[in-house]
Short mmCIF file of C-alpha atoms (C1' of nucleotides) in Angstrom, two decimals:
data_model
loop_
_atom_site.label_atom_id
_atom_site.label_comp_id
_atom_site.label_asym_id
_atom_site.label_seq_id
_atom_site.Cartn_x
_atom_site.Cartn_y
_atom_site.Cartn_z
CA MET J 1 -6.51 -0.41 9.27
CA LEU J 2 -6.80 1.64 6.06
CA ALA J 3 -8.75 4.11 8.27
CA LEU J 4 -5.55 4.58 11.06
CA ALA J 5 -3.83 5.30 7.46
CA VAL J 6 -6.62 7.57 6.68
CA LEU J 7 -6.39 9.56 9.81
CA SER J 8 -2.52 9.97 10.02
CA ALA J 9 -2.39 11.35 6.59
CA LEU J 10 -4.81 13.97 7.34
CA VAL J 11 -3.52 14.67 10.43
CA GLU J 12 -0.48 16.51 8.89
CA ARG J 13 -3.59 19.03 6.36
CA PRO J 14 -6.36 18.56 4.37
CA MET J 15 -6.76 16.59 1.65
CA HIS J 16 -9.10 14.75 -0.97
CA PRO J 17 -9.20 10.74 -1.39
CA TYR J 18 -7.54 10.32 -3.75
CA GLU J 19 -4.82 12.70 -2.82
CA MET J 20 -4.28 10.57 0.24
CA ALA J 21 -3.76 6.90 -1.44
CA THR J 22 -1.02 9.18 -3.21
CA ILE J 23 1.21 10.06 -0.25
CA LEU J 24 0.10 7.03 1.40
CA ARG J 25 1.43 4.64 -1.27
CA GLU J 26 4.60 7.42 -1.80
CA ARG J 27 5.73 6.46 2.19
CA GLY J 28 5.19 3.00 1.34
CA LYS J 29 1.96 2.79 4.10
CA ASP J 30 1.14 -0.22 2.78
CA ASP J 31 4.17 -2.34 3.60
CA ASP J 32 3.07 -1.37 7.22
CA MET J 33 -0.54 -2.64 7.23
CA GLU J 34 -2.42 -4.44 4.41
CA ILE J 35 -4.07 -2.13 2.86
CA LYS J 36 -6.52 -2.57 0.03
CA TRP J 37 -6.95 0.53 -2.02
CA GLY J 38 -10.39 -0.67 -3.52
CA SER J 39 -11.82 0.25 0.25
CA LEU J 40 -10.71 3.71 0.09
CA TYR J 41 -14.00 6.04 -0.21
CA THR J 42 -15.92 3.63 1.60
CA VAL J 43 -13.61 3.87 4.59
CA VAL J 44 -13.94 7.49 4.14
CA ARG J 45 -17.69 8.00 3.93
CA ASN J 46 -17.39 5.88 6.87
CA LEU J 47 -15.11 8.30 8.84
CA ALA J 48 -17.15 11.20 7.81
CA LYS J 49 -20.88 9.53 8.97
CA HIS J 50 -18.92 8.50 12.29
CA ALA J 51 -18.23 12.40 12.97
CA LEU J 52 -13.50 11.55 12.67
CA ILE J 53 -13.44 13.45 9.97
CA GLU J 54 -15.45 16.39 7.99
CA PRO J 55 -16.06 17.59 4.28
CA ALA J 56 -13.69 21.05 4.69
CA GLU J 57 -14.28 22.11 0.96
CA VAL J 58 -15.58 20.89 -2.64
CA GLY J 59 -12.93 21.55 -5.24
CA ARG J 60 -13.40 21.69 -8.85
CA ASP J 61 -10.17 22.00 -10.64
CA GLY J 62 -10.45 22.68 -14.34
CA ARG J 63 -13.19 20.22 -15.88
CA ARG J 64 -11.75 17.15 -13.49
CA PRO J 65 -14.57 15.87 -11.60
CA GLU J 66 -15.48 17.66 -7.98
CA ARG J 67 -13.39 16.38 -5.26
CA THR J 68 -14.20 16.77 -2.05
CA VAL J 69 -11.28 17.58 0.73
CA TYR J 70 -11.39 16.44 3.96
CA ARG J 71 -9.67 17.37 7.23
CA ILE J 72 -9.29 15.54 10.36
CA THR J 73 -12.24 16.86 13.79
CA THR J 74 -10.95 16.69 17.30
CA THR J 75 -12.59 13.63 17.69
CA GLY J 76 -11.10 12.08 14.87
CA HIS J 77 -7.79 13.09 16.40
CA ASP J 78 -8.79 11.40 19.48
CA GLU J 79 -9.57 8.64 18.63
CA LEU J 80 -6.56 8.27 16.49
CA VAL J 81 -4.34 8.66 19.31
CA ASP J 82 -6.73 6.50 21.49
CA TRP J 83 -6.20 3.84 18.19
CA VAL J 84 -1.75 3.99 18.22
CA ARG J 85 -1.83 4.02 22.13
CA GLU J 86 -3.47 0.56 22.41
CA LEU J 87 -0.90 -0.83 19.11
CA ILE J 88 1.84 0.50 20.92
CA ALA J 89 0.68 -1.10 24.51
CA MET J 90 -1.30 -4.17 23.95
CA PRO J 91 0.88 -6.93 22.71
CA GLY J 92 -1.94 -8.46 19.93
CA PRO J 93 -2.06 -12.04 19.20
CA GLU J 94 -0.07 -12.29 15.52
CA HIS J 95 -0.70 -15.13 13.28
CA PRO J 96 2.09 -15.28 10.59
CA ARG J 97 1.84 -17.60 8.16
CA PHE J 98 5.96 -19.01 8.78
CA ARG J 99 3.75 -19.77 12.35
CA ALA J 100 0.71 -21.68 10.71
CA GLY J 101 3.42 -23.73 8.17
CA LEU J 102 5.58 -24.76 11.50
CA SER J 103 3.15 -26.16 13.15
CA VAL J 104 1.92 -28.88 10.15
CA LEU J 105 5.74 -29.36 9.92
CA SER J 106 5.71 -33.03 9.99
CA VAL J 107 3.50 -33.48 7.21
CA LEU J 108 6.35 -33.07 5.86
CA HIS J 109 9.73 -35.73 5.38
CA PRO J 110 12.65 -34.11 7.69
CA GLY J 111 15.04 -34.16 5.25
CA ASN J 112 12.48 -31.59 2.51
CA ALA J 113 12.04 -29.62 5.68
CA THR J 114 14.94 -29.12 6.28
CA ALA J 115 15.73 -28.02 2.64
CA LEU J 116 12.93 -25.65 2.65
CA LEU J 117 14.19 -23.90 6.09
CA ARG J 118 17.50 -23.31 4.82
CA GLU J 119 16.00 -21.97 1.66
CA ARG J 120 13.69 -19.16 3.70
CA LEU J 121 17.04 -18.57 5.83
CA ALA J 122 18.62 -18.01 2.18
CA ARG J 123 15.84 -15.20 1.42
CA LEU J 124 15.64 -14.15 4.42
CA ASP J 125 19.15 -13.00 4.50
CA ASP J 126 19.07 -11.55 1.06
CA GLY J 127 15.83 -9.16 2.54
CA VAL J 128 17.68 -8.48 5.67
CA ILE J 129 21.10 -7.26 3.37
CA ALA J 130 18.36 -5.15 1.33
CA ALA J 131 16.82 -3.49 3.96
CA ARG J 132 19.31 -2.47 6.16
CA ALA J 133 20.98 -1.11 2.39
CA ALA J 134 17.28 0.84 2.31
CA LEU J 135 17.75 2.20 5.82
CA GLU J 136 20.94 3.69 5.41
CA GLN J 137 19.83 4.91 2.55
CA TYR J 138 16.28 6.64 3.77
CA GLY J 139 18.59 7.26 7.13
CA ARG J 140 19.53 10.67 5.14
CA GLU J 141 16.37 11.62 3.98
CA VAL J 142 13.65 10.88 6.88
CA PRO J 143 13.99 11.34 10.78
CA ARG J 144 15.17 8.29 12.01
CA LEU J 145 11.41 8.34 13.76
CA PHE J 146 9.56 7.78 10.77
CA LEU J 147 11.45 4.80 10.65
CA ALA J 148 10.81 3.23 12.85
CA GLU J 149 8.22 0.57 12.03
CA SER J 150 11.74 -0.81 9.37
CA GLU J 151 13.96 -0.46 11.75
CA TYR J 152 11.46 -3.45 14.18
CA ASP J 153 10.84 -4.91 10.89
CA LEU J 154 14.35 -5.31 10.19
CA ALA J 155 15.03 -6.62 13.79
CA ILE J 156 12.82 -9.47 13.38
CA ARG J 157 13.99 -10.73 10.49
CA VAL J 158 16.68 -10.88 11.79
CA ALA J 159 15.82 -12.94 15.04
CA GLU J 160 13.79 -15.25 12.76
CA ALA J 161 16.96 -15.84 10.87
CA ALA J 162 18.64 -16.55 14.38
CA TRP J 163 15.88 -18.94 15.45
CA ILE J 164 16.25 -20.57 12.36
CA ARG J 165 19.82 -21.55 12.36
CA SER J 166 19.67 -22.67 15.57
CA LEU J 167 16.98 -24.83 14.83
CA LEU J 168 18.84 -26.44 11.54
CA ALA J 169 21.96 -26.59 13.03
CA GLU J 170 20.28 -28.93 15.96
CA ILE J 171 18.92 -31.28 13.01
CA ASP J 172 21.94 -31.20 11.92
CA LEU J 173 24.26 -32.40 14.66
CA GLY J 174 21.51 -34.54 15.99
CA THR J 175 20.56 -33.24 18.37
CA TYR J 176 16.86 -32.48 17.89
CA PRO J 177 15.25 -35.00 19.91
CA GLY J 178 12.76 -37.29 18.43
CA LEU J 179 14.33 -36.90 14.53
CA ASP J 180 14.92 -40.43 13.78
CA VAL J 181 11.02 -40.97 14.86
CA TRP J 182 10.09 -38.49 12.53
CA ARG J 183 11.75 -39.65 9.35
CA ALA J 184 11.18 -43.65 9.96
CA PHE J 185 7.56 -42.24 10.03
CA HIS J 186 7.99 -40.64 6.48
CA GLU J 187 10.12 -43.66 5.39
CA GLU J 188 7.23 -46.54 6.16
CA ASN J 189 4.13 -44.38 4.96
CA PRO J 190 4.97 -44.28 1.37
CA MET Q 1 -6.13 -21.21 6.45
CA LEU Q 2 -8.36 -23.24 8.06
CA ALA Q 3 -8.34 -25.25 5.19
CA LEU Q 4 -5.14 -25.94 6.07
CA ALA Q 5 -5.86 -27.01 9.51
CA VAL Q 6 -8.69 -29.22 8.18
CA LEU Q 7 -6.40 -31.37 5.32
CA SER Q 8 -3.63 -31.82 8.55
CA ALA Q 9 -6.38 -32.92 10.76
CA LEU Q 10 -7.31 -35.63 8.28
CA VAL Q 11 -3.79 -36.94 7.68
CA GLU Q 12 -4.16 -38.51 10.91
CA ARG Q 13 -7.24 -40.32 10.64
CA PRO Q 14 -10.54 -39.56 8.95
CA MET Q 15 -13.29 -37.30 10.70
CA HIS Q 16 -16.49 -35.54 10.97
CA PRO Q 17 -16.54 -32.05 11.18
CA TYR Q 18 -17.51 -31.02 14.32
CA GLU Q 19 -14.67 -33.56 15.48
CA MET Q 20 -12.08 -31.19 13.61
CA ALA Q 21 -12.93 -28.73 15.65
CA THR Q 22 -12.80 -30.81 18.68
CA ILE Q 23 -9.04 -31.32 17.64
CA LEU Q 24 -7.77 -28.50 16.96
CA ARG Q 25 -9.13 -26.58 19.23
CA GLU Q 26 -7.21 -29.28 21.87
CA ARG Q 27 -4.10 -28.79 20.20
CA GLY Q 28 -4.19 -25.33 20.67
CA LYS Q 29 -4.87 -24.57 16.27
CA ASP Q 30 -6.18 -21.34 16.41
CA ASP Q 31 -3.46 -20.18 18.03
CA ASP Q 32 -1.23 -20.09 15.59
CA MET Q 33 -3.68 -19.66 13.38
CA GLU Q 34 -6.78 -17.14 12.16
CA ILE Q 35 -9.67 -19.10 12.56
CA LYS Q 36 -13.36 -18.71 12.86
CA TRP Q 37 -15.67 -21.97 13.24
CA GLY Q 38 -18.13 -19.73 11.72
CA SER Q 39 -16.58 -21.13 8.27
CA LEU Q 40 -16.09 -24.83 9.38
CA TYR Q 41 -18.43 -26.44 7.01
CA THR Q 42 -18.35 -23.95 4.22
CA VAL Q 43 -14.47 -24.91 4.12
CA VAL Q 44 -15.25 -28.58 4.39
CA ARG Q 45 -17.64 -28.52 1.14
CA ASN Q 46 -15.01 -26.17 -0.44
CA LEU Q 47 -12.03 -28.84 0.04
CA ALA Q 48 -14.71 -31.57 -0.72
CA LYS Q 49 -15.98 -30.11 -4.12
CA HIS Q 50 -12.34 -29.53 -4.91
CA ALA Q 51 -11.60 -33.40 -4.15
CA LEU Q 52 -9.42 -32.47 -1.84
CA ILE Q 53 -11.38 -34.40 0.64
CA GLU Q 54 -14.02 -37.20 -0.12
CA PRO Q 55 -16.67 -38.21 2.15
CA ALA Q 56 -15.19 -42.15 4.29
CA GLU Q 57 -19.10 -42.63 5.50
CA VAL Q 58 -22.56 -41.60 6.61
CA GLY Q 59 -22.64 -42.18 10.55
CA ARG Q 60 -25.85 -41.88 12.84
CA ASP Q 61 -25.15 -42.10 16.25
CA GLY Q 62 -28.37 -42.38 17.60
CA ARG Q 63 -30.65 -40.09 17.02
CA ARG Q 64 -28.27 -37.69 16.77
CA PRO Q 65 -28.44 -35.72 14.05
CA GLU Q 66 -26.29 -37.85 10.83
CA ARG Q 67 -22.36 -36.64 10.55
CA THR Q 68 -20.08 -37.73 7.86
CA VAL Q 69 -16.97 -38.82 7.97
CA TYR Q 70 -14.27 -37.35 5.86
CA ARG Q 71 -11.55 -38.88 4.31
CA ILE Q 72 -8.19 -36.50 3.02
CA THR Q 73 -7.66 -38.08 -1.14
CA THR Q 74 -3.87 -37.95 -2.59
CA THR Q 75 -5.01 -35.21 -4.40
CA GLY Q 76 -5.22 -33.17 -0.49
CA HIS Q 77 -2.16 -34.32 0.67
CA ASP Q 78 -0.20 -33.27 -2.17
CA GLU Q 79 -2.05 -29.93 -1.75
CA LEU Q 80 -1.68 -30.01 1.27
CA VAL Q 81 2.32 -30.68 1.32
CA ASP Q 82 2.99 -28.23 -1.50
CA TRP Q 83 1.09 -25.82 0.43
CA VAL Q 84 3.37 -26.05 3.95
CA ARG Q 85 6.32 -25.98 1.41
CA GLU Q 86 5.47 -22.65 0.34
CA LEU Q 87 5.06 -21.73 3.45
CA ILE Q 88 7.81 -22.40 5.41
CA ALA Q 89 9.95 -21.99 2.15
CA MET Q 90 8.91 -18.25 1.54
CA PRO Q 91 8.98 -15.23 3.73
CA GLY Q 92 5.92 -13.88 2.90
CA PRO Q 93 4.90 -9.97 3.80
CA GLU Q 94 3.42 -10.23 7.17
CA HIS Q 95 1.67 -7.14 8.86
CA PRO Q 96 1.92 -6.65 12.53
CA ARG Q 97 -0.52 -4.69 14.54
CA PHE Q 98 2.33 -3.26 16.29
CA ARG Q 99 4.29 -2.42 13.22
CA ALA Q 100 1.15 -0.50 11.59
CA GLY Q 101 1.55 1.44 15.44
CA LEU Q 102 5.12 2.37 15.18
CA SER Q 103 4.09 4.49 11.49
CA VAL Q 104 1.99 6.28 13.20
CA LEU Q 105 4.11 6.55 16.48
CA SER Q 106 4.62 10.61 16.01
CA VAL Q 107 1.25 10.91 16.31
CA LEU Q 108 2.31 10.78 20.30
CA HIS Q 109 3.73 13.02 22.22
CA PRO Q 110 7.19 11.33 22.89
CA GLY Q 111 7.06 10.91 26.69
CA ASN Q 112 3.23 9.29 26.38
CA ALA Q 113 4.78 7.18 23.31
CA THR Q 114 7.71 5.52 25.69
CA ALA Q 115 5.84 4.87 29.01
CA LEU Q 116 3.00 3.00 26.38
CA LEU Q 117 6.69 0.64 25.21
CA ARG Q 118 6.87 1.00 28.45
CA GLU Q 119 3.67 -0.78 29.00
CA ARG Q 120 4.08 -3.54 25.73
CA LEU Q 121 7.67 -4.53 27.02
CA ALA Q 122 6.15 -5.53 30.43
CA ARG Q 123 3.33 -7.61 29.26
CA LEU Q 124 5.99 -9.06 26.85
CA ASP Q 125 7.89 -9.90 29.28
CA ASP Q 126 5.16 -11.60 30.96
CA GLY Q 127 4.08 -13.17 28.11
CA VAL Q 128 7.63 -14.74 27.58
CA ILE Q 129 8.03 -16.05 31.19
CA ALA Q 130 4.27 -17.57 30.62
CA ALA Q 131 4.92 -19.16 27.36
CA ARG Q 132 8.31 -20.68 28.42
CA ALA Q 133 6.54 -22.38 31.46
CA ALA Q 134 3.87 -23.47 29.15
CA LEU Q 135 6.42 -24.71 26.64
CA GLU Q 136 8.39 -26.35 29.61
CA GLN Q 137 4.97 -28.32 30.59
CA TYR Q 138 3.90 -29.42 26.92
CA GLY Q 139 7.71 -30.07 26.46
CA ARG Q 140 6.80 -33.62 28.81
CA GLU Q 141 3.58 -34.57 27.24
CA VAL Q 142 4.43 -33.81 23.78
CA PRO Q 143 7.09 -34.74 21.23
CA ARG Q 144 9.63 -31.23 20.46
CA LEU Q 145 8.50 -31.64 17.36
CA PHE Q 146 4.82 -30.11 17.60
CA LEU Q 147 6.08 -27.51 19.51
CA ALA Q 148 8.31 -25.52 16.79
CA GLU Q 149 5.54 -22.96 16.41
CA SER Q 150 5.93 -21.99 20.21
CA GLU Q 151 9.08 -21.85 20.42
CA TYR Q 152 9.36 -19.97 17.49
CA ASP Q 153 6.53 -17.62 18.94
CA LEU Q 154 8.97 -17.54 21.74
CA ALA Q 155 11.76 -16.43 20.05
CA ILE Q 156 10.20 -13.80 17.89
CA ARG Q 157 8.50 -11.99 21.13
CA VAL Q 158 11.69 -12.06 22.66
CA ALA Q 159 13.38 -10.40 20.16
CA GLU Q 160 10.63 -7.97 20.20
CA ALA Q 161 11.12 -7.41 23.66
CA ALA Q 162 15.03 -7.05 23.07
CA TRP Q 163 14.19 -4.65 19.94
CA ILE Q 164 12.14 -2.16 22.02
CA ARG Q 165 14.75 -2.24 25.22
CA SER Q 166 17.04 -1.14 22.55
CA LEU Q 167 14.88 1.65 21.24
CA LEU Q 168 13.79 2.93 24.95
CA ALA Q 169 17.66 2.82 25.97
CA GLU Q 170 18.47 5.39 23.18
CA ILE Q 171 15.46 7.24 23.57
CA ASP Q 172 16.44 7.63 27.46
CA LEU Q 173 19.87 8.63 27.40
CA GLY Q 174 19.06 11.31 24.74
CA THR Q 175 21.20 9.91 21.90
CA TYR Q 176 17.81 9.21 20.00
CA PRO Q 177 18.10 11.73 16.89
CA GLY Q 178 14.86 13.81 16.72
CA LEU Q 179 14.30 13.45 19.54
CA ASP Q 180 13.66 16.94 20.38
CA VAL Q 181 12.37 18.03 17.11
CA TRP Q 182 9.51 15.34 17.95
CA ARG Q 183 8.70 16.81 21.50
CA ALA Q 184 8.69 20.07 20.39
CA PHE Q 185 6.05 19.80 17.51
CA HIS Q 186 3.95 18.35 20.18
CA GLU Q 187 4.49 20.89 22.85
CA GLU Q 188 3.73 23.75 20.51
CA ASN Q 189 0.40 21.54 18.86
CA PRO Q 190 -1.76 22.19 21.76
"C1'" DA O 1 -39.25 -37.58 38.09
"C1'" DC O 2 -37.46 -32.67 36.54
"C1'" DC O 3 -35.26 -28.63 35.81
"C1'" DG O 4 -31.44 -26.21 33.67
"C1'" DT O 5 -27.27 -26.47 31.63
"C1'" DA O 6 -23.75 -28.13 29.08
"C1'" DT O 7 -22.47 -30.62 25.12
"C1'" DT O 8 -23.45 -32.09 20.19
"C1'" DA O 9 -23.52 -30.90 15.56
"C1'" DC O 10 -24.90 -28.19 12.82
"C1'" DT O 11 -27.08 -23.47 9.54
"C1'" DC O 12 -27.81 -19.34 7.21
"C1'" DG O 13 -28.50 -14.24 5.68
"C1'" DC O 14 -27.05 -10.02 5.56
"C1'" DG O 15 -23.20 -7.22 5.86
"C1'" DC O 16 -19.39 -5.07 3.68
"C1'" DG O 17 -14.67 -6.07 1.74
"C1'" DC O 18 -12.39 -5.12 -2.38
"C1'" DG O 19 -11.32 -6.33 -7.79
"C1'" DA O 20 -13.04 -4.73 -11.84
"C1'" DG O 21 -14.64 -1.41 -14.39
"C1'" DT O 22 -15.43 3.13 -16.29
"C1'" DA O 23 -15.08 7.69 -17.44
"C1'" DT O 24 -12.30 12.05 -18.02
"C1'" DT O 25 -8.04 14.55 -18.62
"C1'" DC O 26 -2.92 14.94 -19.69
"C1'" DG O 27 0.71 14.26 -22.10
"C1'" DC O 28 4.09 13.70 -25.53
"C1'" DA O 29 5.34 11.34 -29.65
"C1'" DA O 30 5.29 10.89 -34.47
"C1'" DT X 1 -3.48 17.26 -34.69
"C1'" DT X 2 -4.32 13.24 -34.00
"C1'" DG X 3 -4.00 8.98 -31.50
"C1'" DC X 4 -2.67 6.56 -27.38
"C1'" DG X 5 -1.00 5.28 -23.13
"C1'" DA X 6 -0.79 6.61 -18.32
"C1'" DA X 7 -2.63 9.03 -14.90
"C1'" DT X 8 -6.74 11.19 -12.52
"C1'" DA X 9 -10.76 10.20 -9.96
"C1'" DC X 10 -14.17 7.53 -8.31
"C1'" DT X 11 -18.31 3.56 -8.88
"C1'" DC X 12 -20.64 -0.92 -7.85
"C1'" DG X 13 -21.90 -5.26 -7.21
"C1'" DC X 14 -21.19 -9.75 -6.29
"C1'" DG X 15 -19.54 -13.10 -3.16
"C1'" DC X 16 -18.22 -15.07 0.53
"C1'" DG X 17 -16.78 -14.84 5.98
"C1'" DC X 18 -18.29 -15.56 9.46
"C1'" DG X 19 -21.66 -13.97 13.45
"C1'" DA X 20 -25.34 -15.97 15.42
"C1'" DG X 21 -28.80 -18.83 15.74
"C1'" DT X 22 -31.38 -24.07 15.94
"C1'" DA X 23 -32.13 -27.69 17.59
"C1'" DA X 24 -31.67 -32.11 19.74
"C1'" DT X 25 -29.41 -34.74 23.32
"C1'" DA X 26 -26.99 -36.07 27.48
"C1'" DC X 27 -25.55 -35.09 32.17
"C1'" DG X 28 -25.35 -33.19 36.59
"C1'" DG X 29 -28.28 -31.63 40.31
"C1'" DT X 30 -31.84 -31.90 44.41
#
DNA sequence: ACCGTATTACTCGCGCGCGAGTATTCGCAA
DNA sequence: TTGCGAATACTCGCGCGCGAGTAATACGGT
């Protein structure tokens, strides 16, 4: 994944690793994908080994340690495009933590579960407000195309909130089937 | 994560590791969370070391190698509940692969991008149909409570599909801002 | 009776991810 | 002008995740 970020950074211009890190952090790429900066130099070396990028020049700035500036190769560019194609076209199996939580929801007392769901809902709503504000802000500085990930993220959060709301509604109205069994189980087992 | 699954399995009754694997696979827990079965015995040993589970009996079935049956401890149960609480109440930062893809969407020609988005949309819709069918099926065998994760998953997929549809609509109608710049860039750079 | 394949039930080592550390330089305040 | 924190630019080793392997038994076919 970090490799994807590196390649995408090198598309606009050649860079040395530390500069990539700076740029990518500025653009908030570490919100879009899980990035461990400790792996940066390893990843860069690997990309170079597979000839997806190549050293362009080895500069020295004053007395600083020498920096190797990398450029993306044609193979690298092709690989990048293929990679993105797959990420876009193929819905892979995702594993959000919330889903894992839901899959063991039954270990909680229903009363507790609903309270926690309401808590998540509140945080989610806050997040949505914040995200909308941030989007409106960035929307004036950056072309819309570069905000697609954030717009997507926002849409998903809204959907999650809506789903939780509908679940809570069913439970509150008592129309959720098996609710009594669920509650009974937790009140019998101390 | 696998630890979560193990604990949740041991809540209903004591078990030996291989049995956990069987049960968890049957229940499709490996759809809910990323599970590497190679780590099962390591994880179980760790849980035991931290006293979240403990050996209950060491049985031997015929000439088979001896199997250690584990039971969950009180500490283990508390830890499990705390863990689930956090998973439910705290929306953590998620990193779906699609989001990473979107964040570098600009490396594709817009025509290509829309084609790939349409492809994803198709696959997504198929998935939704299948998931709905599966849910209706399981709905007769299993209490609704144990399908929450799948219902959630379905809702999110539907939302993703809707978002993609609205994005495609904007692009098709030409109302997506910066579309011409995007196309121009890719047609100038060979 | 014989063989092959599936299932049960685990073990283990190697690979590499990445947190924590390092060394140098720059900026700025007193 | 000296000192000190932030920024620059990397390196490295240890930890452990997990794929690939193992070995024994059960089962089904002929």
